[in-house]
């Protein structure tokens, strides 16, 4: 009788121990998830706090902006946005930024796409040296190359021109696109192009109909980063642009005078200048998703 009770109690104690260990693991996992969520939430607040503060400033009156202690609850106003959008002080640099940034992306795509393909698919002497030379353009500090670049632009009459800024922005956009697309193309098997060649197609046919769809995610990501870096570039347009080609990053400085700082209009101009980057990122994200789903079988 006692032996039977011991045999019955043993599985029950083993089951309870197993359940207790499972609960401990679950609690430990929940604690880890909670810590990760808390850290990510703290980092999100830290990263977004300046943007939220600038947005709040753009909706405040001058008295609310300089109030001490700061006001978190106030009557919002759109006067700052009306002032910014009603004159050429902001609209002209904004339009210049669009022209220069989009122009630089078009030129980067025209140069970078065949360059990345050649570096990924062809073997020739000096290939790695050329690739590293392109990458070194991104490594070089802008302050180190801005003076010789300014002298070259002065002698070639490229200073204060759209073409000059578009060419200068290649230092920012071209290395990223070339190296990202090169890695994407190298990951694709060459048999894809060989299959097109067997059917009588050329390299251009294989690239246009096969490779381009497969590298669309990398192309979208690289263009998104290139747009953001070109749009936010400060040193190059500060030295190479002028009255006719002033861009948004240097144009916002006009709200700072020797007598005062127009905090409200400057905050409104900053918020508006964020919109193109956000829209381009959303557009590129959709392109990335389309590239990932291209060629899938529909049932």
Steps between C-alpha positions, in 0.01 A plus 500: 500500500778746590690407187196587291466839673867577443469411130193725475662791684825484300351596160296775666810654661687468170215673317490782756876548469472511121216754517696711749810499277287592199346790692844623605620494140187682390545766770865542407406536133231756587750695710748507209229615261393767747857627535545510121169682452592750773841568345355540150226726632755715680714525187194589291408779739861624500515498118159655435501756780689769298264457203193521722640808672569674168149414380355648818711813452365540147147524644583749774493878514827682576386554858429129551834401349710707741281439804671370814412234607427352155136461404385154401134601478426802285265630233655393166534742212591461131641850469857371477413268210310779325803728532738235368284398202404854398842624394798395287736492797411136558334388177799583280754296702242221528459486123878516453542203734249299301675580171848424628409187697289338229755598235779343701300179543436478125870547425594254775264241355632558148863457611468266795282228354734396214800554727363264764416242231847518348671466840281201588503306174826577319853411602765750392820648629452764766138409573540506878707816485222675309241370745701616800564834333126555464445400861777730620297796372258430784781454753664833424380781729317771309709769670812337354386516137283810504785748446654338188149433373413867546810607306417259216143626487615861494731438205240297308210740575303229678467692823142608584350278227264205513740288294783571741298393804372191321856397417618575854220294652640193326753489781209423731266287289716300257708286742194377688311397188797331331601288800148399598403400146829322446434276799144433380614408149780277630248304705301416186613188312654563156291212368207742473681696231628183337143374468401821323804469271396145408166638387678754281488797737778748568644622828279806476194279457598288800566806712181679403258207529661285771767668710332837532195351671714295734720794607200731542507465883864605514444775247207638699694491827810663351297772328316571823825543694654702219200734491513558874875564500482732201198688638673548838840592357629820656871551442498464121216748430629735769819556299403416141154657476411866487207736479352320197539142624458525877352176634280432799774404747672836457179693429362437848787706637336818371265491797800569722597868503741705709207641700274199559407148395162432343445173685144443379559539124829311526325209672221505239756500218679207664179298526412565136851404391450157661202416280685416171731257677207324668303480174801368307564241771139382480519483121829308514353261758218416261757445225697269727188293572413486129853382424483229763171366363594528131498169319303311761250241383138606525255222559 
